[in-house]
Tab-separated table of C-alpha atoms in Angstrom:
chain	number	residue	atom	x	y	z
A	1	UNK	CA	0.000	0.000	0.000
A	2	UNK	CA	1.275	3.396	-0.879
A	3	UNK	CA	0.420	6.633	0.845
A	4	UNK	CA	-2.119	8.560	-1.184
A	5	UNK	CA	-0.962	11.438	-3.328
A	6	UNK	CA	-4.168	13.244	-2.434
A	7	UNK	CA	-3.394	12.939	1.286
A	8	UNK	CA	0.188	14.082	0.736
A	9	UNK	CA	-0.962	16.978	-1.446
A	10	UNK	CA	-3.531	18.077	1.131
A	11	UNK	CA	-1.113	18.097	4.037
A	12	UNK	CA	1.666	19.693	2.008
A	13	UNK	CA	-0.609	22.637	1.313
A	14	UNK	CA	-2.080	23.031	4.783
A	15	UNK	CA	-0.097	21.830	7.803
A	16	UNK	CA	-2.864	22.827	10.191
A	17	UNK	CA	-5.489	20.773	8.400
A	18	UNK	CA	-7.397	17.813	9.692
A	19	UNK	CA	-5.488	15.704	7.152
A	20	UNK	CA	-2.139	16.646	8.714
A	21	UNK	CA	-3.439	15.484	12.097
A	22	UNK	CA	-4.711	12.304	10.430
A	23	UNK	CA	-1.316	11.786	8.833
A	24	UNK	CA	0.533	12.127	12.153
A	25	UNK	CA	-1.994	9.853	13.878
A	26	UNK	CA	-1.268	7.269	11.218
A	27	UNK	CA	2.507	7.439	11.133
A	28	UNK	CA	3.589	8.379	14.677
A	29	UNK	CA	2.274	5.177	16.312
A	30	UNK	CA	3.721	3.101	13.483
A	31	UNK	CA	7.174	4.597	13.998
A	32	UNK	CA	6.927	4.200	17.773
A	33	UNK	CA	5.876	0.530	17.488
A	34	UNK	CA	8.647	-0.147	15.030
A	35	UNK	CA	11.307	1.430	17.261
A	36	UNK	CA	9.917	-0.398	20.332
A	37	UNK	CA	9.978	-3.721	18.494
A	38	UNK	CA	13.656	-3.142	17.817
A	39	UNK	CA	14.576	-2.487	21.420
A	40	UNK	CA	14.762	1.307	21.465
A	41	UNK	CA	13.928	2.542	25.018
A	42	UNK	CA	10.720	4.554	25.475
A	43	UNK	CA	12.393	7.881	26.315
A	44	UNK	CA	14.585	7.559	23.211
A	45	UNK	CA	11.621	6.498	21.042
A	46	UNK	CA	9.619	9.549	22.024
A	47	UNK	CA	12.448	11.868	21.059
A	48	UNK	CA	13.195	10.061	17.796
A	49	UNK	CA	9.513	10.063	16.741
A	50	UNK	CA	9.286	13.753	17.621
A	51	UNK	CA	12.393	14.411	15.497
A	52	UNK	CA	10.911	12.465	12.574
A	53	UNK	CA	7.626	14.401	12.799
A	54	UNK	CA	9.514	17.704	12.908
A	55	UNK	CA	11.445	16.740	9.767
A	56	UNK	CA	8.197	15.751	8.044
A	57	UNK	CA	6.618	19.105	8.888
A	58	UNK	CA	9.638	20.951	7.479
A	59	UNK	CA	10.440	18.813	4.457
A	60	UNK	CA	7.165	17.295	3.305
A	61	UNK	CA	6.221	20.388	1.264
A	62	UNK	CA	9.292	19.693	-0.910
A	63	UNK	CA	8.618	15.961	-1.283
A	64	UNK	CA	8.019	14.865	-4.881
A	65	UNK	CA	6.680	11.385	-5.512
A	66	UNK	CA	8.856	9.588	-8.052
A	67	UNK	CA	7.049	6.242	-8.161
A	68	UNK	CA	4.864	4.039	-5.973
A	69	UNK	CA	6.524	3.529	-2.623
A	70	UNK	CA	8.745	6.599	-2.843
A	71	UNK	CA	7.098	8.250	0.171
A	72	UNK	CA	7.562	5.095	2.210
A	73	UNK	CA	11.231	5.068	1.193
A	74	UNK	CA	11.548	8.776	2.056
A	75	UNK	CA	10.000	8.140	5.477
A	76	UNK	CA	12.275	5.150	6.062
A	77	UNK	CA	15.382	7.178	5.185
A	78	UNK	CA	14.144	10.089	7.306
A	79	UNK	CA	13.837	7.628	10.184
A	80	UNK	CA	17.379	6.375	9.527
A	81	UNK	CA	18.763	9.902	9.567
A	82	UNK	CA	16.838	10.912	12.687
A	83	UNK	CA	18.007	7.786	14.503
A	84	UNK	CA	21.589	8.419	13.428
A	85	UNK	CA	21.407	12.087	14.502
A	86	UNK	CA	19.816	11.154	17.814
A	87	UNK	CA	22.428	8.532	18.517
A	88	UNK	CA	25.281	10.914	17.656
A	89	UNK	CA	24.017	13.698	19.906
A	90	UNK	CA	23.064	11.310	22.683
A	91	UNK	CA	25.410	11.578	25.658
A	92	UNK	CA	24.975	8.037	26.891
A	93	UNK	CA	27.943	6.651	28.783
A	94	UNK	CA	27.161	2.954	28.518
A	95	UNK	CA	26.581	2.429	24.825
A	96	UNK	CA	28.392	-0.888	24.276
A	97	UNK	CA	26.020	-3.470	22.793
A	98	UNK	CA	23.222	-0.914	22.485
A	99	UNK	CA	25.340	1.189	20.146
A	100	UNK	CA	26.115	-1.838	17.999
A	101	UNK	CA	22.421	-2.808	17.911
A	102	UNK	CA	21.324	0.684	16.879
A	103	UNK	CA	24.024	0.903	14.205
A	104	UNK	CA	22.929	-2.486	12.830
A	105	UNK	CA	19.332	-1.281	12.827
A	106	UNK	CA	20.231	1.973	11.061
A	107	UNK	CA	22.318	0.133	8.467
A	108	UNK	CA	19.522	-2.381	7.911
A	109	UNK	CA	16.959	0.361	7.387
A	110	UNK	CA	19.280	2.109	4.986
A	111	UNK	CA	19.519	-1.009	2.776
A	112	UNK	CA	16.224	-1.528	0.954
A	113	UNK	CA	16.905	-5.234	0.402
A	114	UNK	CA	17.635	-6.002	4.079
A	115	UNK	CA	15.222	-7.954	6.250
A	116	UNK	CA	14.899	-4.913	8.536
A	117	UNK	CA	13.869	-2.714	5.614
A	118	UNK	CA	11.429	-5.315	4.312
A	119	UNK	CA	9.916	-5.582	7.789
A	120	UNK	CA	9.468	-1.784	7.724
A	121	UNK	CA	7.586	-2.107	4.410
A	122	UNK	CA	5.256	-4.831	5.735
A	123	UNK	CA	4.541	-2.949	8.953
A	124	UNK	CA	3.812	0.218	6.979
A	125	UNK	CA	1.211	-1.629	4.915
A	126	UNK	CA	-0.305	-3.316	7.968
A	127	UNK	CA	-0.621	0.012	9.793
A	128	UNK	CA	-2.413	1.691	6.888
A	129	UNK	CA	-4.729	-1.297	6.450
A	130	UNK	CA	-5.568	-1.319	10.177
A	131	UNK	CA	-6.434	2.389	10.093
A	132	UNK	CA	-8.589	1.951	7.027
A	133	UNK	CA	-10.450	-1.038	8.490
A	134	UNK	CA	-11.035	0.759	11.803
A	135	UNK	CA	-12.577	3.693	9.945
A	136	UNK	CA	-15.125	1.674	8.018
A	137	UNK	CA	-16.004	-1.109	10.475
A	138	UNK	CA	-18.734	0.893	12.293
A	139	UNK	CA	-20.636	1.222	9.007
A	140	UNK	CA	-21.388	-2.517	8.763
A	141	UNK	CA	-23.556	-5.008	10.595
A	142	UNK	CA	-21.786	-7.675	12.598
A	143	UNK	CA	-22.539	-10.531	10.152
A	144	UNK	CA	-21.368	-8.498	7.159
A	145	UNK	CA	-18.115	-7.564	8.882
A	146	UNK	CA	-17.536	-11.119	10.109
A	147	UNK	CA	-18.085	-12.541	6.628
A	148	UNK	CA	-15.648	-10.020	5.162
A	149	UNK	CA	-12.916	-10.610	7.743
A	150	UNK	CA	-13.223	-14.381	7.587
A	151	UNK	CA	-13.003	-14.497	3.789
A	152	UNK	CA	-10.732	-11.552	2.963
A	153	UNK	CA	-8.427	-11.373	5.978
A	154	UNK	CA	-8.447	-14.879	7.434
A	155	UNK	CA	-8.740	-16.481	3.967
A	156	UNK	CA	-11.385	-18.973	4.989
A	157	UNK	CA	-13.376	-20.722	2.289
A	158	UNK	CA	-16.610	-18.808	1.548
A	159	UNK	CA	-18.630	-22.011	1.951
A	160	UNK	CA	-17.204	-22.569	5.440
A	161	UNK	CA	-17.883	-18.927	6.389
A	162	UNK	CA	-21.463	-19.247	5.146
A	163	UNK	CA	-21.923	-22.378	7.240
A	164	UNK	CA	-20.396	-20.741	10.352
A	165	UNK	CA	-22.503	-17.585	10.063
A	166	UNK	CA	-25.741	-19.174	8.882
A	167	UNK	CA	-25.613	-17.352	5.543
A	168	UNK	CA	-25.680	-18.431	1.937
A	169	UNK	CA	-22.393	-18.510	0.076
A	170	UNK	CA	-23.754	-15.769	-2.165
A	171	UNK	CA	-24.465	-13.585	0.897
A	172	UNK	CA	-20.836	-14.039	1.978
A	173	UNK	CA	-19.616	-12.862	-1.437
A	174	UNK	CA	-21.998	-9.891	-1.318
A	175	UNK	CA	-20.769	-8.952	2.180
A	176	UNK	CA	-17.148	-9.122	1.067
A	177	UNK	CA	-17.927	-7.063	-2.009
A	178	UNK	CA	-19.735	-4.348	-0.007
A	179	UNK	CA	-16.879	-3.957	2.461
A	180	UNK	CA	-14.234	-3.990	-0.276
A	181	UNK	CA	-16.130	-1.318	-2.207
A	182	UNK	CA	-16.391	0.881	0.861
A	183	UNK	CA	-12.734	0.264	1.688
A	184	UNK	CA	-11.709	1.450	-1.786
A	185	UNK	CA	-13.864	4.568	-1.393
A	186	UNK	CA	-12.415	5.409	2.020
A	187	UNK	CA	-8.933	4.607	0.794
A	188	UNK	CA	-9.158	7.281	-1.897
A	189	UNK	CA	-8.094	9.839	0.693
A	190	UNK	CA	-5.510	7.656	2.383
A	191	UNK	CA	-4.084	5.252	-0.183
A	192	UNK	CA	-3.157	5.148	-3.823
A	193	UNK	CA	-5.675	3.203	-5.876
C-alpha cells in the first residue's frame, strides 16, 4: 500500500489541516511501534519520533513522488537519519552493545533489500490497512463484517464462512464485495488506488 498522493498533497498545502493530524496519527504510532519492536527505550523512542515528525513538517512540502513507494522510502530514510542524529548527539555513557544494535538497525533500514527494511515495508502496509479497516467497520452489521474478515483477511473458504454464520455462500460474497467497495472509497483519501 502506498500513501495517497491526495493525502500528501492536502497536508503539504495546509499543515494545520485535519489531514495533517490524520497523517501524524497514522505514522507516529507506526514509527513508535517499530522502534519499540527493535529495542529502542521509550524515552529515546519519544524523542526520535518527535524528530521524525519535525522533519516531516519541514520537508514534506518539498517531497516529490517519483514512483509508488517513494514516500515510504523517504520516510524510512528520514527515520534512519533521525536515529543516526539522535544517537550521535546522545550523551549516553554505557553504549556498548546498544550502540552496535542501533548501528545495525540503522544500516539495515538504509539497505532496501535487508530484512529490517522489508519488515518496515510490511509494517507500513499493515498500519495503513488497520487504520482503514477501523474507519469503516462501524458502518457494517456484525454478520457483514464477520463474513468479510473471515473471507478476505483470514482467507477462509466462503462455503465454510457461510456455514459458520448461517448465511448463503452468495451472501458471503456480497458482504465481502460491499466492504471492499467501501474500503476502496475510504482509501481514496488515504491510499493510492
